[in-house]
Each structure stands twice: as C-alpha cells, then as structure tokens.
PDB file of C-alpha atoms in Angstrom:
ATOM      1  CA  UNK E   1       0.195   0.197  -0.303  1.00 40.00           C
ATOM      2  CA  UNK E   2       1.143   3.898  -0.703  1.00 40.00           C
ATOM      3  CA  UNK E   3       0.271   6.832   0.611  1.00 40.00           C
ATOM      4  CA  UNK E   4       1.650  10.311  -1.536  1.00 40.00           C
ATOM      5  CA  UNK E   5       1.571  13.158  -0.872  1.00 37.00           C
ATOM      6  CA  UNK E   6       1.598  15.728  -3.592  1.00 36.00           C
ATOM      7  CA  UNK E   7       4.973  18.518  -3.050  1.00 36.00           C
ATOM      8  CA  UNK E   8       5.293  20.932  -5.320  1.00 34.00           C
ATOM      9  CA  UNK E   9       9.041  21.179  -6.913  1.00 33.00           C
ATOM     10  CA  UNK E  10       9.835  24.090  -9.219  1.00 32.00           C
ATOM     11  CA  UNK E  11      12.212  21.253 -11.674  1.00 33.00           C
ATOM     12  CA  UNK E  12      11.017  21.556 -15.239  1.00 30.00           C
ATOM     13  CA  UNK E  13      11.750  17.611 -15.731  1.00 29.00           C
ATOM     14  CA  UNK E  14      11.018  16.128 -18.818  1.00 28.00           C
ATOM     15  CA  UNK E  15      10.189  12.203 -17.528  1.00 28.00           C
ATOM     16  CA  UNK E  16      10.970   9.354 -20.116  1.00 29.00           C
ATOM     17  CA  UNK E  17      12.402   5.944 -18.491  1.00 30.00           C
ATOM     18  CA  UNK E  18      15.952   5.593 -17.849  1.00 30.00           C
ATOM     19  CA  UNK E  19      18.959   3.162 -16.459  1.00 30.00           C
ATOM     20  CA  UNK E  20      19.383   2.645 -12.731  1.00 31.00           C
ATOM     21  CA  UNK E  21      21.997   5.247 -11.358  1.00 31.00           C
ATOM     22  CA  UNK E  22      25.142   5.201 -10.538  1.00 28.00           C
ATOM     23  CA  UNK E  23      25.730   5.429  -6.604  1.00 32.00           C
ATOM     24  CA  UNK E  24      29.005   7.364  -6.124  1.00 31.00           C
ATOM     25  CA  UNK E  25      31.405   6.442  -2.836  1.00 35.00           C
ATOM     26  CA  UNK E  26      32.268   7.961  -0.731  1.00 34.00           C
ATOM     27  CA  UNK E  27      29.452   9.813  -0.438  1.00 35.00           C
ATOM     28  CA  UNK E  28      29.097  13.601  -2.685  1.00 33.00           C
ATOM     29  CA  UNK E  29      26.514  16.135  -1.937  1.00 35.00           C
ATOM     30  CA  UNK E  30      26.014  18.245  -4.762  1.00 33.00           C
ATOM     31  CA  UNK E  31      24.110  21.372  -4.016  1.00 32.00           C
ATOM     32  CA  UNK E  32      20.469  21.504  -5.225  1.00 32.00           C
ATOM     33  CA  UNK E  33      19.779  24.536  -6.516  1.00 30.00           C
ATOM     34  CA  UNK E  34      23.414  24.190  -9.066  1.00 29.00           C
ATOM     35  CA  UNK E  35      21.985  22.351 -12.535  1.00 31.00           C
ATOM     36  CA  UNK E  36      24.405  21.417 -13.279  1.00 30.00           C
ATOM     37  CA  UNK E  37      26.064  18.248 -11.765  1.00 30.00           C
ATOM     38  CA  UNK E  38      29.026  16.192 -11.460  1.00 30.00           C
ATOM     39  CA  UNK E  39      29.706  14.366  -8.162  1.00 28.00           C
ATOM     40  CA  UNK E  40      33.652  12.490  -8.385  1.00 28.00           C
ATOM     41  CA  UNK E  41      33.982   8.498  -7.688  1.00 26.00           C
ATOM     42  CA  UNK E  42      36.998   7.049  -6.189  1.00 27.00           C
ATOM     43  CA  UNK E  43      36.289   3.344  -8.168  1.00 28.00           C
ATOM     44  CA  UNK E  44      38.002   3.980 -12.085  1.00 27.00           C
ATOM     45  CA  UNK E  45      35.605   2.746 -15.474  1.00 28.00           C
ATOM     46  CA  UNK E  46      32.606   0.655 -15.576  1.00 28.00           C
ATOM     47  CA  UNK E  47      29.099   2.143 -15.207  1.00 30.00           C
ATOM     48  CA  UNK E  48      26.180   2.038 -18.320  1.00 30.00           C
ATOM     49  CA  UNK E  49      24.870   5.256 -20.256  1.00 27.00           C
ATOM     50  CA  UNK E  50      22.547   3.848 -22.108  1.00 26.00           C
ATOM     51  CA  UNK E  51      18.726   5.602 -21.473  1.00 29.00           C
ATOM     52  CA  UNK E  52      20.805   8.223 -19.861  1.00 32.00           C
ATOM     53  CA  UNK E  53      19.581   7.606 -16.139  1.00 42.00           C
ATOM     54  CA  UNK E  54      23.616   7.911 -15.221  1.00 44.00           C
ATOM     55  CA  UNK E  55      26.689   8.521 -17.397  1.00 46.00           C
ATOM     56  CA  UNK E  56      29.650   7.000 -15.945  1.00 40.00           C
ATOM     57  CA  UNK E  57      33.313   8.016 -18.011  1.00 38.00           C
ATOM     58  CA  UNK E  58      36.536   9.335 -16.790  1.00 35.00           C
ATOM     59  CA  UNK E  59      36.212   8.755 -12.906  1.00 37.00           C
ATOM     60  CA  UNK E  60      32.908  11.332 -13.215  1.00 44.00           C
ATOM     61  CA  UNK E  61      29.200   9.973 -12.545  1.00 55.00           C
ATOM     62  CA  UNK E  62      26.170  12.311 -13.905  1.00 65.00           C
ATOM     63  CA  UNK E  63      22.602  11.637 -12.956  1.00 73.00           C
ATOM     64  CA  UNK E  64      19.950  13.084 -14.960  1.00 65.00           C
ATOM     65  CA  UNK E  65      16.535  12.955 -16.795  1.00 62.00           C
ATOM     66  CA  UNK E  66      16.618  10.548 -19.184  1.00 59.00           C
ATOM     67  CA  UNK E  67      16.921  11.009 -23.468  1.00 57.00           C
ATOM     68  CA  UNK E  68      17.360  15.188 -21.796  1.00 61.00           C
ATOM     69  CA  UNK E  69      20.955  17.057 -20.987  1.00 64.00           C
ATOM     70  CA  UNK E  70      18.429  17.845 -17.397  1.00 64.00           C
ATOM     71  CA  UNK E  71      20.890  16.963 -14.780  1.00 73.00           C
ATOM     72  CA  UNK E  72      20.028  16.138 -11.761  1.00 72.00           C
ATOM     73  CA  UNK E  73      21.755  15.955  -8.095  1.00 76.00           C
ATOM     74  CA  UNK E  74      22.362  12.397  -7.339  1.00 74.00           C
ATOM     75  CA  UNK E  75      21.513  12.508  -3.576  1.00 71.00           C
ATOM     76  CA  UNK E  76      19.744  15.156  -1.768  1.00 75.00           C
ATOM     77  CA  UNK E  77      19.880  15.673   2.557  1.00 76.00           C
ATOM     78  CA  UNK E  78      16.190  15.524   2.161  1.00 82.00           C
ATOM     79  CA  UNK E  79      15.392  13.052   0.035  1.00 83.00           C
ATOM     80  CA  UNK E  80      17.848  10.377  -0.296  1.00 79.00           C
ATOM     81  CA  UNK E  81      19.723   8.822  -3.605  1.00 79.00           C
ATOM     82  CA  UNK E  82      18.943   9.178  -7.274  1.00 78.00           C
ATOM     83  CA  UNK E  83      17.338   6.331  -9.055  1.00 78.00           C
ATOM     84  CA  UNK E  84      17.113   7.077 -12.465  1.00 71.00           C
ATOM     85  CA  UNK E  85      15.027   3.073 -12.978  1.00 75.00           C
ATOM     86  CA  UNK E  86      11.987   5.175 -11.819  1.00 76.00           C
ATOM     87  CA  UNK E  87      13.196   8.897 -11.249  1.00 78.00           C
ATOM     88  CA  UNK E  88      12.806   8.391  -7.756  1.00 81.00           C
ATOM     89  CA  UNK E  89      14.709   9.735  -4.642  1.00 82.00           C
ATOM     90  CA  UNK E  90      14.551   7.277  -1.662  1.00 86.00           C
ATOM     91  CA  UNK E  91      15.706   7.256   2.269  1.00 84.00           C
ATOM     92  CA  UNK E  92      15.235   4.758   4.613  1.00 84.00           C
ATOM     93  CA  UNK E  93      12.999   5.628   7.275  1.00 85.00           C
ATOM     94  CA  UNK E  94      15.378   6.282  10.570  1.00 78.00           C
ATOM     95  CA  UNK E  95      14.356   4.571  12.580  1.00 83.00           C
ATOM     96  CA  UNK E  96      12.199   2.222  11.021  1.00 87.00           C
ATOM     97  CA  UNK E  97       7.849   1.871  11.447  1.00 90.00           C
ATOM     98  CA  UNK E  98       6.297  -0.526  13.369  1.00 91.00           C
ATOM     99  CA  UNK E  99       4.758  -3.446  12.284  1.00 91.00           C
ATOM    100  CA  UNK E 100       1.057  -1.438  12.159  1.00 93.00           C
ATOM    101  CA  UNK E 101       2.586   1.337   9.010  1.00 93.00           C
ATOM    102  CA  UNK E 102       0.228  -0.262   6.703  1.00 94.00           C
ATOM    103  CA  UNK E 103       3.106   0.077   3.778  1.00 93.00           C
ATOM    104  CA  UNK E 104       4.642  -3.181   5.733  1.00 94.00           C
ATOM    105  CA  UNK E 105       2.045  -4.739   3.034  1.00 92.00           C
ATOM    106  CA  UNK E 106       2.224  -7.762   5.735  1.00 91.00           C
ATOM    107  CA  UNK E 107       5.448  -8.173   5.214  1.00 90.00           C
ATOM    108  CA  UNK E 108       7.274  -6.727   8.770  1.00 91.00           C
ATOM    109  CA  UNK E 109       9.980  -7.457   9.829  1.00 87.00           C
ATOM    110  CA  UNK E 110      11.217  -8.072   6.352  1.00 88.00           C
ATOM    111  CA  UNK E 111      13.055  -5.451   4.175  1.00 86.00           C
ATOM    112  CA  UNK E 112      12.913  -2.527   4.839  1.00 88.00           C
ATOM    113  CA  UNK E 113      10.364   0.564   4.367  1.00 90.00           C
ATOM    114  CA  UNK E 114      11.765   4.175   2.209  1.00 90.00           C
ATOM    115  CA  UNK E 115      10.334   7.234   2.475  1.00 89.00           C
ATOM    116  CA  UNK E 116       9.980   8.334  -1.896  1.00 88.00           C
ATOM    117  CA  UNK E 117       9.766  11.765  -3.804  1.00 85.00           C
ATOM    118  CA  UNK E 118       9.046  10.741  -7.749  1.00 80.00           C
ATOM    119  CA  UNK E 119       7.209  11.867 -10.542  1.00 68.00           C
ATOM    120  CA  UNK E 120       3.905  10.749 -10.901  1.00 55.00           C
ATOM    121  CA  UNK E 121       3.242  13.200 -13.320  1.00 48.00           C
ATOM    122  CA  UNK E 122       4.228  11.979 -17.608  1.00 41.00           C
ATOM    123  CA  UNK E 123       6.088  14.299 -17.982  1.00 42.00           C
ATOM    124  CA  UNK E 124       5.611  17.465 -16.715  1.00 42.00           C
ATOM    125  CA  UNK E 125       8.203  17.098 -14.617  1.00 48.00           C
ATOM    126  CA  UNK E 126       7.056  19.792 -11.690  1.00 52.00           C
ATOM    127  CA  UNK E 127       5.122  17.706  -8.898  1.00 59.00           C
ATOM    128  CA  UNK E 128       7.020  15.277  -6.721  1.00 70.00           C
ATOM    129  CA  UNK E 129       4.879  12.831  -4.480  1.00 77.00           C
ATOM    130  CA  UNK E 130       5.838  11.286  -1.472  1.00 84.00           C
ATOM    131  CA  UNK E 131       5.896   7.760  -0.781  1.00 86.00           C
ATOM    132  CA  UNK E 132       5.744   5.434   1.806  1.00 92.00           C
ATOM    133  CA  UNK E 133       6.824   2.437   0.581  1.00 89.00           C
ATOM    134  CA  UNK E 134       8.218  -1.248   0.474  1.00 92.00           C
ATOM    135  CA  UNK E 135      11.237  -3.147  -0.728  1.00 89.00           C
ATOM    136  CA  UNK E 136      13.668  -5.809   1.113  1.00 86.00           C
ATOM    137  CA  UNK E 137      16.798  -4.755  -0.409  1.00 79.00           C
ATOM    138  CA  UNK E 138      18.306  -1.442  -0.771  1.00 76.00           C
ATOM    139  CA  UNK E 139      16.205   0.428  -3.999  1.00 79.00           C
ATOM    140  CA  UNK E 140      18.313   0.210  -7.457  1.00 72.00           C
ATOM    141  CA  UNK E 141      20.578   3.593  -7.378  1.00 69.00           C
ATOM    142  CA  UNK E 142      20.840   4.021  -3.368  1.00 70.00           C
ATOM    143  CA  UNK E 143      23.729   2.734  -1.782  1.00 70.00           C
ATOM    144  CA  UNK E 144      23.779  -0.830   0.092  1.00 71.00           C
ATOM    145  CA  UNK E 145      24.363  -0.914   4.052  1.00 77.00           C
ATOM    146  CA  UNK E 146      26.241  -4.147   5.917  1.00 85.00           C
ATOM    147  CA  UNK E 147      22.867  -4.890   6.993  1.00 86.00           C
ATOM    148  CA  UNK E 148      20.882  -4.379   3.803  1.00 81.00           C
ATOM    149  CA  UNK E 149      24.203  -6.919   1.961  1.00 85.00           C
ATOM    150  CA  UNK E 150      24.069  -9.119   4.675  1.00 90.00           C
ATOM    151  CA  UNK E 151      20.094 -10.174   4.947  1.00 88.00           C
ATOM    152  CA  UNK E 152      20.967 -10.288   0.786  1.00 87.00           C
ATOM    153  CA  UNK E 153      23.872 -13.080   1.402  1.00 92.00           C
ATOM    154  CA  UNK E 154      20.985 -15.146   3.757  1.00 93.00           C
ATOM    155  CA  UNK E 155      18.231 -15.266   1.589  1.00 91.00           C
ATOM    156  CA  UNK E 156      21.678 -17.057  -0.987  1.00 92.00           C
ATOM    157  CA  UNK E 157      21.655 -19.565   1.988  1.00 95.00           C
ATOM    158  CA  UNK E 158      19.282 -23.172   1.133  1.00 95.00           C
ATOM    159  CA  UNK E 159      18.761 -23.586   5.183  1.00 96.00           C
ATOM    160  CA  UNK E 160      16.085 -26.314   5.459  1.00 96.00           C
ATOM    161  CA  UNK E 161      14.351 -28.026   8.665  1.00 96.00           C
ATOM    162  CA  UNK E 162      15.187 -30.942  10.434  1.00 97.00           C
ATOM    163  CA  UNK E 163      16.202 -33.816   8.076  1.00 97.00           C
ATOM    164  CA  UNK E 164      13.717 -35.962  10.829  1.00 96.00           C
ATOM    165  CA  UNK E 165      15.118 -38.801  11.770  1.00 95.00           C
ATOM    166  CA  UNK E 166      13.150 -41.780  14.470  1.00 94.00           C
ATOM    167  CA  UNK E 167      13.616 -44.762  15.710  1.00 90.00           C
ATOM    168  CA  UNK E 168      11.681 -46.624  15.307  1.00 84.00           C
ATOM    169  CA  UNK E 169      11.151 -45.548  11.899  1.00 75.00           C
ATOM    170  CA  UNK E 170       8.240 -42.977  10.745  1.00 67.00           C
ATOM    171  CA  UNK E 171       7.010 -46.362   9.001  1.00 69.00           C
ATOM    172  CA  UNK E 172       7.294 -48.887  11.039  1.00 78.00           C
ATOM    173  CA  UNK E 173       5.492 -49.375  14.968  1.00 82.00           C
ATOM    174  CA  UNK E 174       6.550 -47.843  18.269  1.00 86.00           C
ATOM    175  CA  UNK E 175       5.120 -49.029  21.693  1.00 91.00           C
ATOM    176  CA  UNK E 176       4.114 -47.069  24.583  1.00 91.00           C
ATOM    177  CA  UNK E 177       7.014 -46.873  27.183  1.00 89.00           C
ATOM    178  CA  UNK E 178       9.036 -47.467  24.966  1.00 91.00           C
ATOM    179  CA  UNK E 179      11.832 -44.732  23.810  1.00 92.00           C
ATOM    180  CA  UNK E 180      11.659 -43.172  20.528  1.00 94.00           C
ATOM    181  CA  UNK E 181      15.163 -41.408  19.378  1.00 95.00           C
ATOM    182  CA  UNK E 182      14.981 -38.181  18.116  1.00 96.00           C
ATOM    183  CA  UNK E 183      17.272 -36.461  15.013  1.00 97.00           C
ATOM    184  CA  UNK E 184      18.407 -34.992  12.523  1.00 97.00           C
ATOM    185  CA  UNK E 185      21.088 -35.336   9.310  1.00 96.00           C
ATOM    186  CA  UNK E 186      23.601 -33.527   9.874  1.00 97.00           C
ATOM    187  CA  UNK E 187      24.699 -31.336   6.304  1.00 97.00           C
ATOM    188  CA  UNK E 188      24.841 -27.719   5.735  1.00 97.00           C
ATOM    189  CA  UNK E 189      21.304 -27.087   4.459  1.00 97.00           C
ATOM    190  CA  UNK E 190      19.642 -29.236   8.048  1.00 97.00           C
ATOM    191  CA  UNK E 191      22.054 -28.038  10.564  1.00 97.00           C
ATOM    192  CA  UNK E 192      25.452 -26.467   9.196  1.00 96.00           C
ATOM    193  CA  UNK E 193      27.952 -24.107   8.579  1.00 97.00           C
ATOM    194  CA  UNK E 194      26.311 -23.184   5.823  1.00 97.00           C
ATOM    195  CA  UNK E 195      27.799 -19.515   4.759  1.00 97.00           C
ATOM    196  CA  UNK E 196      27.359 -17.187   1.411  1.00 96.00           C
ATOM    197  CA  UNK E 197      28.918 -13.328   0.816  1.00 95.00           C
ATOM    198  CA  UNK E 198      27.200 -10.466  -0.864  1.00 90.00           C
ATOM    199  CA  UNK E 199      29.256  -7.821  -2.551  1.00 84.00           C
ATOM    200  CA  UNK E 200      28.553  -4.941  -3.965  1.00 73.00           C
ATOM    201  CA  UNK E 201      30.960  -2.335  -5.210  1.00 62.00           C
ATOM    202  CA  UNK E 202      32.926  -0.558  -2.227  1.00 66.00           C
ATOM    203  CA  UNK E 203      31.580  -3.760   0.100  1.00 79.00           C
ATOM    204  CA  UNK E 204      31.455  -7.352   1.044  1.00 88.00           C
ATOM    205  CA  UNK E 205      29.875  -8.917   3.910  1.00 93.00           C
ATOM    206  CA  UNK E 206      29.850 -13.091   4.858  1.00 96.00           C
ATOM    207  CA  UNK E 207      27.495 -14.590   6.364  1.00 97.00           C
ATOM    208  CA  UNK E 208      27.488 -17.898   8.444  1.00 98.00           C
ATOM    209  CA  UNK E 209      25.182 -19.398   9.983  1.00 98.00           C
ATOM    210  CA  UNK E 210      24.827 -22.828  12.623  1.00 98.00           C
ATOM    211  CA  UNK E 211      21.551 -24.814  13.734  1.00 98.00           C
ATOM    212  CA  UNK E 212      21.359 -24.382  17.631  1.00 97.00           C
ATOM    213  CA  UNK E 213      18.451 -25.846  18.953  1.00 97.00           C
ATOM    214  CA  UNK E 214      14.668 -27.871  17.470  1.00 98.00           C
ATOM    215  CA  UNK E 215      11.970 -27.917  18.915  1.00 98.00           C
ATOM    216  CA  UNK E 216      10.129 -31.122  19.217  1.00 98.00           C
ATOM    217  CA  UNK E 217       6.502 -30.797  18.611  1.00 98.00           C
ATOM    218  CA  UNK E 218       5.217 -34.717  19.209  1.00 97.00           C
ATOM    219  CA  UNK E 219       1.818 -34.229  18.868  1.00 96.00           C
ATOM    220  CA  UNK E 220       0.751 -35.487  21.885  1.00 95.00           C
ATOM    221  CA  UNK E 221       0.835 -32.152  23.873  1.00 96.00           C
ATOM    222  CA  UNK E 222       4.420 -32.931  24.602  1.00 96.00           C
ATOM    223  CA  UNK E 223       7.136 -29.849  23.198  1.00 97.00           C
ATOM    224  CA  UNK E 224      11.108 -30.441  23.483  1.00 96.00           C
ATOM    225  CA  UNK E 225      14.097 -28.553  23.152  1.00 98.00           C
ATOM    226  CA  UNK E 226      17.371 -30.437  21.932  1.00 97.00           C
ATOM    227  CA  UNK E 227      20.169 -28.479  21.712  1.00 96.00           C
ATOM    228  CA  UNK E 228      21.918 -30.130  19.510  1.00 96.00           C
ATOM    229  CA  UNK E 229      20.523 -32.683  16.296  1.00 97.00           C
ATOM    230  CA  UNK E 230      20.689 -35.534  18.918  1.00 96.00           C
ATOM    231  CA  UNK E 231      21.831 -38.737  18.746  1.00 95.00           C
ATOM    232  CA  UNK E 232      21.234 -41.412  15.461  1.00 93.00           C
ATOM    233  CA  UNK E 233      20.234 -44.937  16.631  1.00 91.00           C
ATOM    234  CA  UNK E 234      22.012 -47.936  16.103  1.00 86.00           C
ATOM    235  CA  UNK E 235      20.769 -51.320  17.446  1.00 80.00           C
ATOM    236  CA  UNK E 236      23.677 -51.961  19.499  1.00 76.00           C
ATOM    237  CA  UNK E 237      21.911 -48.798  21.766  1.00 70.00           C
ATOM    238  CA  UNK E 238      18.865 -51.112  21.804  1.00 71.00           C
ATOM    239  CA  UNK E 239      15.963 -50.312  23.989  1.00 72.00           C
ATOM    240  CA  UNK E 240      17.683 -48.197  25.510  1.00 87.00           C
ATOM    241  CA  UNK E 241      17.166 -43.986  26.288  1.00 90.00           C
ATOM    242  CA  UNK E 242      18.394 -41.801  23.531  1.00 92.00           C
ATOM    243  CA  UNK E 243      21.225 -40.210  25.324  1.00 93.00           C
ATOM    244  CA  UNK E 244      20.325 -36.636  23.653  1.00 95.00           C
ATOM    245  CA  UNK E 245      17.216 -35.805  22.291  1.00 96.00           C
ATOM    246  CA  UNK E 246      14.298 -38.593  22.531  1.00 95.00           C
ATOM    247  CA  UNK E 247      10.798 -39.355  23.702  1.00 96.00           C
ATOM    248  CA  UNK E 248       8.661 -41.771  24.965  1.00 96.00           C
ATOM    249  CA  UNK E 249       4.875 -41.909  24.002  1.00 95.00           C
ATOM    250  CA  UNK E 250       2.506 -42.713  27.017  1.00 94.00           C
ATOM    251  CA  UNK E 251      -0.374 -43.316  25.266  1.00 94.00           C
ATOM    252  CA  UNK E 252      -1.687 -45.289  21.888  1.00 94.00           C
ATOM    253  CA  UNK E 253      -1.986 -43.421  18.505  1.00 93.00           C
ATOM    254  CA  UNK E 254      -4.941 -45.136  17.746  1.00 93.00           C
ATOM    255  CA  UNK E 255      -7.543 -42.563  18.303  1.00 93.00           C
ATOM    256  CA  UNK E 256      -5.280 -40.439  16.564  1.00 93.00           C
ATOM    257  CA  UNK E 257      -6.495 -39.079  12.540  1.00 94.00           C
ATOM    258  CA  UNK E 258      -4.926 -41.762  10.381  1.00 93.00           C
ATOM    259  CA  UNK E 259      -3.796 -43.425  13.654  1.00 93.00           C
ATOM    260  CA  UNK E 260      -0.059 -41.336  14.144  1.00 94.00           C
ATOM    261  CA  UNK E 261       0.791 -38.471  15.834  1.00 96.00           C
ATOM    262  CA  UNK E 262       2.310 -35.945  14.331  1.00 96.00           C
ATOM    263  CA  UNK E 263       5.758 -34.893  15.061  1.00 96.00           C
ATOM    264  CA  UNK E 264       6.313 -31.582  14.715  1.00 98.00           C
ATOM    265  CA  UNK E 265      10.321 -30.043  14.359  1.00 98.00           C
ATOM    266  CA  UNK E 266      11.253 -26.327  13.768  1.00 98.00           C
ATOM    267  CA  UNK E 267      14.990 -25.459  13.867  1.00 98.00           C
ATOM    268  CA  UNK E 268      15.814 -22.429  14.454  1.00 98.00           C
ATOM    269  CA  UNK E 269      19.315 -20.276  12.299  1.00 98.00           C
ATOM    270  CA  UNK E 270      21.574 -19.082  13.767  1.00 97.00           C
ATOM    271  CA  UNK E 271      23.619 -16.420  11.480  1.00 97.00           C
ATOM    272  CA  UNK E 272      26.218 -13.820  12.186  1.00 97.00           C
ATOM    273  CA  UNK E 273      27.924 -11.559   9.347  1.00 96.00           C
ATOM    274  CA  UNK E 274      30.761  -8.791   9.740  1.00 95.00           C
ATOM    275  CA  UNK E 275      31.633  -6.702   6.503  1.00 90.00           C
ATOM    276  CA  UNK E 276      32.275  -3.132   6.014  1.00 82.00           C
ATOM    277  CA  UNK E 277      33.109  -2.778   9.851  1.00 84.00           C
ATOM    278  CA  UNK E 278      30.413  -4.126  11.544  1.00 89.00           C
ATOM    279  CA  UNK E 279      29.186  -7.529  12.285  1.00 92.00           C
ATOM    280  CA  UNK E 280      25.535  -8.593  13.235  1.00 94.00           C
ATOM    281  CA  UNK E 281      23.925 -11.394  14.061  1.00 96.00           C
ATOM    282  CA  UNK E 282      19.995 -13.080  12.829  1.00 95.00           C
ATOM    283  CA  UNK E 283      17.875 -15.140  13.728  1.00 95.00           C
ATOM    284  CA  UNK E 284      15.549 -17.510  10.988  1.00 95.00           C
ATOM    285  CA  UNK E 285      13.439 -20.613  11.967  1.00 96.00           C
ATOM    286  CA  UNK E 286      12.649 -23.607   9.427  1.00 97.00           C
ATOM    287  CA  UNK E 287       9.991 -26.198  10.400  1.00 97.00           C
ATOM    288  CA  UNK E 288       9.098 -30.350   9.358  1.00 97.00           C
ATOM    289  CA  UNK E 289       6.653 -32.902   9.631  1.00 96.00           C
ATOM    290  CA  UNK E 290       6.788 -36.511  10.270  1.00 95.00           C
ATOM    291  CA  UNK E 291       4.407 -38.634  11.849  1.00 94.00           C
ATOM    292  CA  UNK E 292       4.780 -41.552  14.413  1.00 94.00           C
ATOM    293  CA  UNK E 293       3.215 -44.605  14.585  1.00 93.00           C
ATOM    294  CA  UNK E 294       3.151 -45.639  18.938  1.00 93.00           C
ATOM    295  CA  UNK E 295       0.832 -49.356  19.193  1.00 90.00           C
ATOM    296  CA  UNK E 296       0.537 -50.663  23.176  1.00 85.00           C
ATOM    297  CA  UNK E 297       2.118 -53.992  23.369  1.00 72.00           C
ATOM    298  CA  UNK E 298      -0.524 -56.485  24.130  1.00 63.00           C
ATOM    299  CA  UNK E 299       0.365 -59.495  26.634  1.00 54.00           C
ATOM    300  CA  UNK E 300      -1.847 -62.773  26.578  1.00 53.00           C
ATOM    301  CA  UNK E 301      -2.069 -65.158  29.914  1.00 56.00           C
ATOM    302  CA  UNK E 302      -4.014 -67.806  29.419  1.00 54.00           C
TER     303      UNK E 302
END
C-alpha cells in the first residue's frame, strides 16, 4: 500500500524511462540549487550510460533525466539517493516504523520502509509525490548498508528444517513406554555451518549460519527442546534412552487422525555476519514434519 502526499517543486523535468543511477562512494552532496552537477567517484571506469539515467566516464558520474540534458543531484540530504530507473529519490526511514504501518503490507519485519520522492505526472516534471513504500533490499541507485547486504547473503543460502530421523522409523510401529530416538541428518542445509557472501562495489559481507536448537512437538502435547542435532540410533542401543534427544509416548496413537501422531520439528538458525566494519546476528526458523505410529503391547495370559 502506498501513502502519497503531493509536494510541489519547480523542476521542469521531462521524464522518460531511464537506467538505474550510479551510486557514488564515498557519498558527495551536490548543492540542490545547482542545475549541473558532476560527482567524482573513487572507483575508475565502468558504468552504463545507456538511457541517459546515469553517465560514468573518466571517473565522473552524472545523474540526469533520460532523453534530456537535464542533470539532477545524485543525492539530496532531505530526499536521499536518486534512482534513475523510476525517477525517484529514496531514503530509508530511521527509525523504521512499527508493524502497524500500512506500507509494510504484511511483510514486517523483513526488508525496510523507504520514503520516496517520485515524479508521477507523465512528463510535466513539476510535482514530486512523497510515498512510503516497502523494499526487500535497497532500491536501485541507493547505497547498500552492511546489514542490508547481510540480508542478501542470508537470502542466498539454503536453510531447511530438520531432516527428521526417528527410531523406530516413521514407517514402523513404536510402542507405548519404549523410548523413541530423535535426530536430524547433519549437513550444511539441515544443521550447518552454511555460509554465503554478498558483494557490491566497495563492500562485501559474509554470513555464517548454524542451527542452535530444534524444538520437537511430538503431537501428544509434549514439546521438547534439543540443543543439538540428536544422536543417530544404532542397534547396539537396544531399548535404551537416547543420550541427547528422545521421547517416550505414554498413549497409543490409535485414536489420532490416521492413527498417527503428527511430529513437528522447528529448527532455529543463528546467523552471524561481518563486513564493512560492522557485524551482527540474525535468526531464522525452519519447520519440517513427520508422523509416528505408536501401539500398545498386548500380553495374552492363558
């Protein structure tokens, strides 16, 4: 949902679709009142002048309206950074609004809310609207913070719930009063470590994810937390209790839907990241399910 407020400004900009703006680093503020502004960047070469949104030649980046000779400031202290793709200035709100803000559109707390000053008049160019809008990652043309880059690294990982293993296994019949062993197959996607690096020019962030616990909902009202992946069962263990993660059912599953208990394992992943002189910790959860069939041992006495 976008919340718009019209703000008048004498710009006289004729707008056509443009390419993403070049984000200079370090940020250099061009005076707002200066119609022509070139921003010197530290990184040489590169850039794409196609479409006229941003030009970068000889170490100079110029932000302009596509198809015109009109140059605009690449950044403004009150509006943020120019994105030539959609002719908007973007600035992340600080602090970020709470979940009641409509612009989150149900995505809180993922991503971030930005204030945008955009032209919407189809070519007149003398009115900018103020808009609150959500982005999963930084809008094109805006500088990326280490924390935002860490989110990109996490998004590129494959983090799954537990690869649930049980003894007796899911297709076998367990017995009331006998111990059930619980564990997960250990690998980069089920327990970790799992790492990924995200990079933009001048900045690189590496994130490392490790599972730290599994909460097992056994379907009979019991929830237990195991700090590790659990211990794989071996035939030598016989009917002993798992040394790390297990459960003993006290009732048969015969009265349950499908005559089974629904077992849910929720894995918590703790992700540490570092880069750009900053570091932090993120948390993610993943869930997987299985079923357990439990019967009662009938003893016949004649």
